[in-house]
């Protein structure tokens, strides 16, 4: 079957960080595998879905992890179909929360509803690292991608051709995650890779951690309150674990979806790096359970870790309005702040989100990324030895800079493409 070719189509995530979705099928068949099916948001914060493929031909959807930019389009396949989803247990459990939350905020713009989400959940078969699955004539195998609990790198074998799909990766160890398991993969022919941070470098982890701790101690000692807006999957837990490990002796309150996601992580502890540390933080810190707690915690000196990470609603938006007007307080952003997000506007204009008042509290932005930076990404690519690389999930300008850097680090004959949406690639098996 040497004349069979494999078709790769980029359904979303070409030249953009968000709505990643990649289709794979043989050139002589309509049956397909979909790798991720995420959503993006436009400048008005409305959802932009990935393109889709006729659901009746989709044999499997792999969800690399539970972030919305990888799963937000997936339930669309259940309006008129019922393909199998493959995801790890923590990904499935967190995806349910994310889909429900997505519909709560964006239901009006969504072609699918809660019924489709239920069908997607019911169609999910949980997989684990090292598992092997057959779909649409391909063999899929899963590895730890190091990004967040349950995240996978997928290796697709097609008539001897090895295709790697990174999802999101992190190659360095964090409190919450061991780094990506590159060695077990053993090499690929084609690498479809994310490059979210392809043009930047992260400071050493310990530097960011120490800075976080010192700002917290300084502000609270002066009687201030520190708000740390954080994504509810991974970043919130990472901050909790840092404060716990450094033994920061101040009251810590946690608010938003972070409680539920922490519980999911603690129930799936083999997917995290230091379960005992997370458990200690979970037991030590106050989880805000209602307005009584909520209206109390910001009046006291201490730390509040709250979703959402970009201040797009959620309790963090409530708290920033409460504490932002006082100089003794501080706001520490620890998450990626997308163009046009309230968090980014706060950094650029200094106005408290949702008001005309200027922020008087100290404002900091720390890098605690769960993504590999340009060094990590290039090192991963070098070790996987692909002869062909397709860059996705990256701003077009960032991707161009990354490819320039990458060229000097992988074999000179490697063909590298920066994907655009709807691009098709034909691979010889
Ligand atoms: Zn992610
Ligand atoms: Zn992503």
Short mmCIF file of C-alpha atoms and ligand atoms in Angstrom, two decimals:
data_model
loop_
_atom_site.label_atom_id
_atom_site.label_comp_id
_atom_site.label_asym_id
_atom_site.label_seq_id
_atom_site.Cartn_x
_atom_site.Cartn_y
_atom_site.Cartn_z
CA UNK A 1 0.00 0.00 0.00
CA UNK A 2 2.98 2.21 -0.58
CA UNK A 3 0.95 4.48 -2.86
CA UNK A 4 -1.46 5.40 -0.08
CA UNK A 5 -0.93 8.90 1.14
CA UNK A 6 -1.94 10.64 4.32
CA UNK A 7 -3.80 13.91 4.16
CA UNK A 8 -3.38 16.49 6.92
CA UNK A 9 -5.86 19.36 6.99
CA UNK A 10 -5.64 22.28 9.39
CA UNK A 11 -9.21 23.01 10.53
CA UNK A 12 -8.17 25.66 13.05
CA UNK A 13 -5.12 27.00 14.86
CA UNK A 14 -3.26 27.99 11.68
CA UNK A 15 -1.44 31.27 12.41
CA UNK A 16 -3.38 31.75 15.64
CA UNK A 17 -3.19 30.64 19.25
CA UNK A 18 -6.59 29.09 19.68
CA UNK A 19 -9.24 26.79 18.12
CA UNK A 20 -6.64 24.19 17.27
CA UNK A 21 -7.99 21.33 15.17
CA UNK A 22 -6.19 19.06 12.72
CA UNK A 23 -7.70 16.36 10.53
CA UNK A 24 -5.91 13.21 9.39
CA UNK A 25 -7.13 10.73 6.81
CA UNK A 26 -5.82 8.50 4.07
CA UNK A 27 -6.13 9.94 0.58
CA UNK A 28 -8.25 6.96 -0.52
CA UNK A 29 -10.72 7.12 2.37
CA UNK A 30 -13.14 9.59 3.92
CA UNK A 31 -12.77 8.15 7.41
CA UNK A 32 -10.91 10.62 9.56
CA UNK A 33 -9.31 11.25 12.91
CA UNK A 34 -9.62 14.74 14.40
CA UNK A 35 -6.84 15.94 16.69
CA UNK A 36 -8.28 18.54 19.06
CA UNK A 37 -11.30 20.72 18.24
CA UNK A 38 -10.87 24.00 20.05
CA UNK A 39 -12.40 27.45 20.09
CA UNK A 40 -10.90 30.93 19.85
CA UNK A 41 -12.37 34.33 20.78
CA UNK A 42 -12.56 37.45 18.63
CA UNK A 43 -11.85 41.03 19.74
CA UNK A 44 -15.40 41.31 21.12
CA UNK A 45 -14.85 38.14 23.11
CA UNK A 46 -17.27 36.15 20.99
CA UNK A 47 -16.37 32.55 20.24
CA UNK A 48 -14.84 31.58 16.90
CA UNK A 49 -15.13 27.86 16.26
CA UNK A 50 -12.77 25.61 14.34
CA UNK A 51 -13.90 24.30 10.97
CA UNK A 52 -15.41 20.83 11.07
CA UNK A 53 -15.54 17.70 8.93
CA UNK A 54 -18.75 15.72 8.28
CA UNK A 55 -19.32 13.91 11.61
CA UNK A 56 -20.42 10.66 9.95
CA UNK A 57 -16.88 10.21 8.60
CA UNK A 58 -15.13 11.04 11.89
CA UNK A 59 -14.05 7.87 13.65
CA UNK A 60 -12.24 9.46 16.53
CA UNK A 61 -11.59 12.80 18.14
CA UNK A 62 -8.50 13.04 20.32
CA UNK A 63 -8.62 15.75 22.98
CA UNK A 64 -5.05 16.54 23.97
CA UNK A 65 -6.14 18.37 27.14
CA UNK A 66 -9.01 20.28 28.71
CA UNK A 67 -8.23 23.89 27.73
CA UNK A 68 -11.02 25.43 25.65
CA UNK A 69 -8.71 26.28 22.76
CA UNK A 70 -8.44 22.49 22.27
CA UNK A 71 -11.95 21.26 23.13
CA UNK A 72 -14.47 24.08 22.57
CA UNK A 73 -15.59 22.95 19.11
CA UNK A 74 -15.72 19.19 19.86
CA UNK A 75 -19.40 18.99 20.99
CA UNK A 76 -20.40 20.33 17.56
CA UNK A 77 -19.72 16.84 16.14
CA UNK A 78 -22.62 15.51 18.24
CA UNK A 79 -25.33 17.65 16.63
CA UNK A 80 -25.56 15.06 13.85
CA UNK A 81 -23.00 12.40 14.72
CA UNK A 82 -21.51 10.31 17.47
CA UNK A 83 -17.75 9.84 17.00
CA UNK A 84 -15.64 8.36 19.79
CA UNK A 85 -13.58 10.79 21.84
CA UNK A 86 -10.26 9.71 23.31
CA UNK A 87 -9.02 11.62 26.35
CA UNK A 88 -7.45 10.87 29.70
CA UNK A 89 -9.70 10.81 32.76
CA UNK A 90 -8.62 14.22 34.13
CA UNK A 91 -9.08 15.73 30.67
CA UNK A 92 -12.62 14.31 30.46
CA UNK A 93 -13.59 15.48 33.94
CA UNK A 94 -12.18 18.98 33.49
CA UNK A 95 -13.58 19.22 29.94
CA UNK A 96 -17.09 18.74 31.33
CA UNK A 97 -16.60 21.73 33.62
CA UNK A 98 -15.11 23.81 30.82
CA UNK A 99 -17.89 23.01 28.35
CA UNK A 100 -20.58 23.82 30.93
CA UNK A 101 -18.86 27.08 31.81
CA UNK A 102 -18.41 27.91 28.12
CA UNK A 103 -22.14 27.44 27.46
CA UNK A 104 -23.04 29.53 30.49
CA UNK A 105 -21.12 32.48 29.08
CA UNK A 106 -21.38 31.91 25.30
CA UNK A 107 -24.55 29.84 24.94
CA UNK A 108 -26.14 32.42 22.69
CA UNK A 109 -23.34 32.09 20.13
CA UNK A 110 -22.94 28.34 20.36
CA UNK A 111 -24.39 25.98 17.75
CA UNK A 112 -24.35 23.17 20.33
CA UNK A 113 -26.10 22.95 23.68
CA UNK A 114 -25.89 20.96 26.90
CA UNK A 115 -27.40 17.90 25.16
CA UNK A 116 -24.46 17.71 22.74
CA UNK A 117 -22.02 18.09 25.62
CA UNK A 118 -23.68 15.15 27.36
CA UNK A 119 -23.34 13.08 24.19
CA UNK A 120 -19.68 14.03 23.87
CA UNK A 121 -19.04 13.00 27.47
CA UNK A 122 -20.88 9.71 26.91
CA UNK A 123 -18.85 9.06 23.75
CA UNK A 124 -15.52 9.50 25.55
CA UNK A 125 -13.30 6.48 26.10
CA UNK A 126 -10.64 7.27 28.61
CA UNK A 127 -7.07 6.51 27.66
CA UNK A 128 -3.83 6.56 29.59
CA UNK A 129 -0.18 7.19 28.75
CA UNK A 130 1.18 4.32 26.67
CA UNK A 131 -2.27 3.16 25.49
CA UNK A 132 -2.84 2.26 21.87
CA UNK A 133 -6.03 2.82 19.89
CA UNK A 134 -7.02 2.07 16.27
CA UNK A 135 -9.14 4.53 14.31
CA UNK A 136 -9.67 5.26 10.60
CA UNK A 137 -6.78 2.95 9.74
CA UNK A 138 -4.33 4.73 12.03
CA UNK A 139 -2.76 3.56 15.26
CA UNK A 140 -2.73 6.23 17.96
CA UNK A 141 -0.49 6.16 20.99
CA UNK A 142 -0.40 8.66 23.86
CA UNK A 143 2.42 10.21 25.90
CA UNK A 144 2.64 12.77 28.69
CA UNK A 145 3.05 16.22 27.11
CA UNK A 146 3.93 17.92 30.42
CA UNK A 147 1.52 20.83 29.94
CA UNK A 148 -1.32 20.28 32.45
CA UNK A 149 -2.68 17.24 34.29
CA UNK A 150 -3.88 14.67 31.76
CA UNK A 151 -2.40 16.39 28.70
CA UNK A 152 -1.20 14.08 25.92
CA UNK A 153 1.17 14.09 22.96
CA UNK A 154 -0.34 11.80 20.29
CA UNK A 155 1.78 9.59 18.06
CA UNK A 156 -0.09 8.48 14.94
CA UNK A 157 1.22 5.56 12.91
CA UNK A 158 0.10 5.41 9.30
CA UNK A 159 1.51 2.52 7.25
CA UNK A 160 4.86 2.96 8.96
CA UNK A 161 4.83 6.76 8.83
CA UNK A 162 5.08 8.26 12.29
CA UNK A 163 3.24 11.54 12.84
CA UNK A 164 3.49 13.41 16.13
CA UNK A 165 0.83 15.86 17.32
CA UNK A 166 2.02 17.85 20.30
CA UNK A 167 -1.17 19.42 21.64
CA UNK A 168 0.38 21.86 24.13
CA UNK A 169 3.73 20.91 25.63
CA UNK A 170 5.99 21.86 28.47
CA UNK A 171 9.48 20.45 28.63
CA UNK A 172 10.45 21.76 32.07
CA UNK A 173 9.35 20.48 35.44
CA UNK A 174 6.94 22.60 37.47
CA UNK A 175 5.41 22.03 40.91
CA UNK A 176 2.32 20.55 39.29
CA UNK A 177 3.81 18.72 36.30
CA UNK A 178 6.79 16.62 35.36
CA UNK A 179 8.16 17.76 32.02
CA UNK A 180 7.15 16.17 28.72
CA UNK A 181 8.12 12.54 28.19
CA UNK A 182 10.17 13.02 25.00
CA UNK A 183 12.38 9.94 25.32
CA UNK A 184 9.53 7.41 25.32
CA UNK A 185 8.25 8.68 21.97
CA UNK A 186 11.40 7.64 20.22
CA UNK A 187 11.25 9.84 17.10
CA UNK A 188 8.78 10.86 14.39
CA UNK A 189 8.78 11.48 10.64
CA UNK A 190 6.35 14.39 10.75
CA UNK A 191 5.83 16.71 13.70
CA UNK A 192 2.71 18.86 13.98
CA UNK A 193 3.75 21.20 16.75
CA UNK A 194 2.44 24.10 18.80
CA UNK A 195 4.59 27.22 19.08
CA UNK A 196 2.57 29.47 21.38
CA UNK A 197 5.77 30.86 22.92
CA UNK A 198 7.95 30.22 19.87
CA UNK A 199 9.47 33.70 19.96
CA UNK A 200 10.04 34.17 23.69
CA UNK A 201 11.99 32.71 26.54
CA UNK A 202 10.82 32.04 30.06
CA UNK A 203 12.96 33.07 33.03
CA UNK A 204 14.14 30.15 35.16
CA UNK A 205 11.23 28.79 37.13
CA UNK A 206 12.86 29.47 40.47
CA UNK A 207 13.29 33.16 39.68
CA UNK A 208 9.56 33.62 39.00
CA UNK A 209 8.64 31.61 42.09
CA UNK A 210 10.92 33.63 44.36
CA UNK A 211 9.56 36.88 42.94
CA UNK A 212 5.99 35.80 43.57
CA UNK A 213 6.79 34.88 47.14
CA UNK A 214 8.66 38.11 47.88
CA UNK A 215 5.88 40.36 46.49
CA UNK A 216 3.27 38.48 48.51
CA UNK A 217 5.28 38.74 51.73
CA UNK A 218 6.06 42.41 51.20
CA UNK A 219 2.48 43.48 50.46
CA UNK A 220 0.80 41.42 53.15
CA UNK A 221 3.33 42.55 55.76
CA UNK A 222 2.26 46.14 55.01
CA UNK A 223 -1.38 45.15 55.59
CA UNK A 224 -2.30 44.74 51.92
CA UNK A 225 -4.27 42.16 49.99
CA UNK A 226 -2.77 40.41 46.97
CA UNK A 227 -5.08 39.29 44.17
CA UNK A 228 -3.70 36.60 41.85
CA UNK A 229 -6.06 36.03 38.92
CA UNK A 230 -5.31 32.54 37.63
CA UNK A 231 -6.68 30.04 35.14
CA UNK A 232 -8.63 27.37 36.97
CA UNK A 233 -6.77 24.54 35.27
CA UNK A 234 -3.14 24.26 36.37
CA UNK A 235 -2.11 27.89 36.98
CA UNK A 236 -4.23 28.28 40.10
CA UNK A 237 -2.86 25.04 41.51
CA UNK A 238 0.69 25.99 40.58
CA UNK A 239 0.39 29.22 42.59
CA UNK A 240 -1.13 27.36 45.54
CA UNK A 241 1.73 24.87 45.49
CA UNK A 242 4.42 27.53 45.30
CA UNK A 243 3.00 29.42 48.30
CA UNK A 244 2.68 26.15 50.21
CA UNK A 245 6.18 24.92 49.41
CA UNK A 246 7.85 28.22 50.28
CA UNK A 247 5.91 28.20 53.56
CA UNK A 248 4.47 31.66 52.99
CA UNK A 249 2.81 32.38 56.30
CA UNK A 250 -0.20 34.47 55.25
CA UNK A 251 -3.92 33.67 54.90
CA UNK A 252 -4.68 32.31 51.43
CA UNK A 253 -8.19 32.19 49.95
CA UNK A 254 -9.05 30.41 46.70
CA UNK A 255 -12.15 31.27 44.69
CA UNK A 256 -13.82 30.06 41.50
CA UNK A 257 -13.65 26.87 39.51
CA UNK A 258 -10.17 26.19 40.93
CA UNK A 259 -11.72 24.21 43.81
CA UNK A 260 -13.40 21.70 41.51
CA UNK A 261 -10.38 21.34 39.24
CA UNK A 262 -8.13 20.84 42.28
CA UNK A 263 -10.42 18.08 43.49
CA UNK A 264 -10.29 16.40 40.07
CA UNK A 265 -6.48 16.56 40.17
CA UNK A 266 -6.37 15.10 43.66
CA UNK A 267 -8.65 12.25 42.53
CA UNK A 268 -6.27 11.60 39.61
CA UNK A 269 -3.04 12.08 41.48
CA UNK A 270 -0.79 9.99 39.28
CA UNK A 271 -1.16 12.69 36.62
CA UNK A 272 0.54 15.29 38.81
CA UNK A 273 4.08 15.80 39.98
CA UNK A 274 3.71 16.54 43.71
CA UNK A 275 0.28 15.32 44.84
CA UNK A 276 1.18 15.67 48.52
CA UNK A 277 2.08 19.32 48.10
CA UNK A 278 -1.20 20.05 46.33
CA UNK A 279 -3.11 18.17 49.00
CA UNK A 280 -1.42 20.17 51.75
CA UNK A 281 -2.32 23.43 50.04
CA UNK A 282 -5.88 22.18 49.50
CA UNK A 283 -6.20 21.46 53.22
CA UNK A 284 -4.48 24.64 54.41
CA UNK A 285 -6.21 27.23 52.25
CA UNK A 286 -9.70 28.65 52.51
CA UNK A 287 -11.94 27.78 49.58
CA UNK A 288 -14.52 30.50 49.16
CA UNK A 289 -17.94 28.86 49.06
CA UNK A 290 -20.29 31.80 48.85
CA UNK A 291 -20.84 35.52 49.20
CA UNK A 292 -20.28 35.48 52.94
CA UNK A 293 -16.68 34.36 52.46
CA UNK A 294 -16.28 36.40 49.30
CA UNK A 295 -17.20 39.71 50.87
CA UNK A 296 -14.91 38.99 53.78
CA UNK A 297 -11.61 37.75 52.29
CA UNK A 298 -10.69 40.92 50.39
CA UNK A 299 -10.99 43.05 53.54
CA UNK A 300 -8.18 41.22 55.29
CA UNK A 301 -4.46 41.19 54.57
CA UNK A 302 -3.64 38.03 52.65
CA UNK A 303 -3.72 36.37 49.25
CA UNK A 304 -6.69 35.64 47.00
CA UNK A 305 -6.19 33.24 44.10
CA UNK A 306 -9.21 33.53 41.83
CA UNK A 307 -10.35 32.65 38.32
CA UNK A 308 -10.56 33.96 35.64
CA UNK A 309 -6.90 34.40 34.77
CA UNK A 310 -7.42 37.24 32.26
CA UNK A 311 -10.03 38.97 34.45
CA UNK A 312 -12.75 38.05 31.93
CA UNK A 313 -15.46 37.68 34.56
CA UNK A 314 -15.46 35.23 37.44
CA UNK A 315 -14.54 36.17 41.01
CA UNK A 316 -11.20 37.75 39.99
CA UNK A 317 -13.14 40.55 38.28
CA UNK A 318 -15.16 41.14 41.46
CA UNK A 319 -12.03 41.27 43.61
CA UNK A 320 -10.04 43.57 41.35
CA UNK A 321 -12.79 46.17 41.67
CA UNK A 322 -12.75 45.79 45.45
CA UNK A 323 -9.00 45.95 46.05
CA UNK A 324 -7.67 47.76 42.96
CA UNK A 325 -8.29 51.28 44.24
CA UNK A 326 -5.91 51.06 47.21
CA UNK A 327 -2.16 51.52 46.99
CA UNK A 328 -1.35 49.03 49.72
CA UNK A 329 -2.82 46.15 47.69
CA UNK A 330 -1.36 44.28 44.72
CA UNK A 331 -2.54 42.46 41.62
CA UNK A 332 -0.21 39.80 40.26
CA UNK A 333 -1.06 38.47 36.81
CA UNK A 334 0.41 35.01 36.29
CA UNK A 335 -1.37 33.91 33.14
CA UNK A 336 -1.09 34.62 29.44
CA UNK A 337 -3.00 37.86 28.75
CA UNK A 338 -4.51 37.63 25.28
CA UNK A 339 -4.70 40.67 23.02
CA UNK A 340 -7.81 42.67 23.92
CA UNK A 341 -8.51 40.78 27.16
CA UNK A 342 -9.36 42.81 30.30
CA UNK A 343 -6.06 41.68 31.84
CA UNK A 344 -4.10 42.96 28.85
CA UNK A 345 -5.99 46.25 28.93
CA UNK A 346 -5.20 46.59 32.61
CA UNK A 347 -1.51 46.17 31.81
CA UNK A 348 -1.66 48.63 28.91
CA UNK A 349 -4.01 51.32 30.22
CA UNK A 350 -3.94 50.82 33.97
CA UNK A 351 -7.70 51.08 34.34
CA UNK A 352 -9.57 48.74 36.64
CA UNK A 353 -11.54 46.36 34.37
CA UNK A 354 -15.21 47.22 34.19
CA UNK A 355 -14.70 50.75 35.52
CA UNK A 356 -13.13 54.08 34.63
CA UNK A 357 -11.13 54.18 37.83
CA UNK A 358 -7.33 53.88 37.57
CA UNK A 359 -5.68 50.99 39.36
CA UNK A 360 -3.72 52.22 42.37
CA UNK A 361 -2.65 48.82 43.65
CA UNK A 362 0.78 47.54 42.67
CA UNK A 363 0.58 45.63 39.37
CA UNK A 364 2.92 42.80 38.41
CA UNK A 365 3.03 40.26 35.61
CA UNK A 366 4.93 37.07 36.32
CA UNK A 367 5.86 34.29 33.96
CA UNK A 368 4.66 30.95 35.31
CA UNK A 369 3.86 29.54 31.92
CA UNK A 370 2.87 25.92 31.39
CA UNK A 371 4.14 26.07 27.79
CA UNK A 372 7.62 25.33 26.51
CA UNK A 373 9.44 28.45 25.30
CA UNK A 374 11.46 28.71 22.07
CA UNK A 375 14.38 26.76 23.57
CA UNK A 376 12.15 23.99 24.88
CA UNK A 377 10.17 23.73 21.66
CA UNK A 378 13.31 23.60 19.51
CA UNK A 379 14.93 21.05 21.79
CA UNK A 380 11.85 18.84 21.59
CA UNK A 381 11.84 19.10 17.79
CA UNK A 382 15.56 18.31 17.61
CA UNK A 383 15.20 15.20 19.75
CA UNK A 384 12.18 13.86 17.88
CA UNK A 385 14.16 14.07 14.57
CA UNK A 386 11.30 14.78 12.17
CA UNK A 387 12.04 15.26 8.46
CA UNK A 388 9.01 17.51 8.24
CA UNK A 389 7.52 20.01 10.69
CA UNK A 390 4.16 21.76 10.54
CA UNK A 391 3.83 24.67 12.98
CA UNK A 392 0.34 25.33 14.38
CA UNK A 393 -1.16 27.11 17.42
CA UNK A 394 1.07 30.15 17.08
CA UNK A 395 0.59 33.75 16.08
CA UNK A 396 1.84 34.08 12.46
CA UNK A 397 4.59 36.55 13.39
CA UNK A 398 5.72 34.45 16.33
CA UNK A 399 5.73 31.34 14.15
CA UNK A 400 7.95 33.06 11.57
CA UNK A 401 10.50 34.02 14.22
CA UNK A 402 10.35 30.56 15.72
CA UNK A 403 11.01 28.87 12.38
CA UNK A 404 14.01 31.11 11.82
CA UNK A 405 15.40 30.01 15.17
CA UNK A 406 14.46 26.39 14.60
CA UNK A 407 16.25 26.09 11.24
CA UNK A 408 19.64 26.22 12.86
CA UNK A 409 18.71 23.55 15.39
CA UNK A 410 17.19 20.73 13.38
CA UNK A 411 18.61 18.79 10.45
CA UNK A 412 19.22 21.09 7.47
CA UNK A 413 16.97 19.01 5.18
CA UNK A 414 13.96 19.32 7.44
CA UNK A 415 11.02 20.81 5.66
CA UNK A 416 9.20 23.32 7.86
CA UNK A 417 5.77 24.80 7.13
CA UNK A 418 3.83 27.42 9.06
CA UNK A 419 0.23 26.31 8.82
CA UNK A 420 -2.62 28.57 7.81
CA UNK A 421 -6.23 27.56 8.32
CA UNK A 422 -7.56 25.17 5.68
CA UNK A 423 -4.04 24.28 4.53
CA UNK A 424 -3.71 20.70 3.32
CA UNK A 425 -0.54 18.66 3.41
CA UNK A 426 0.01 15.39 1.62
CA UNK A 427 2.39 12.97 3.29
CA UNK A 428 3.85 9.96 1.53
CA UNK A 429 3.46 6.91 3.70
ZN1 LIG B 1 -3.33 24.39 26.92
ZN1 LIG B 2 -3.46 25.69 23.76
#
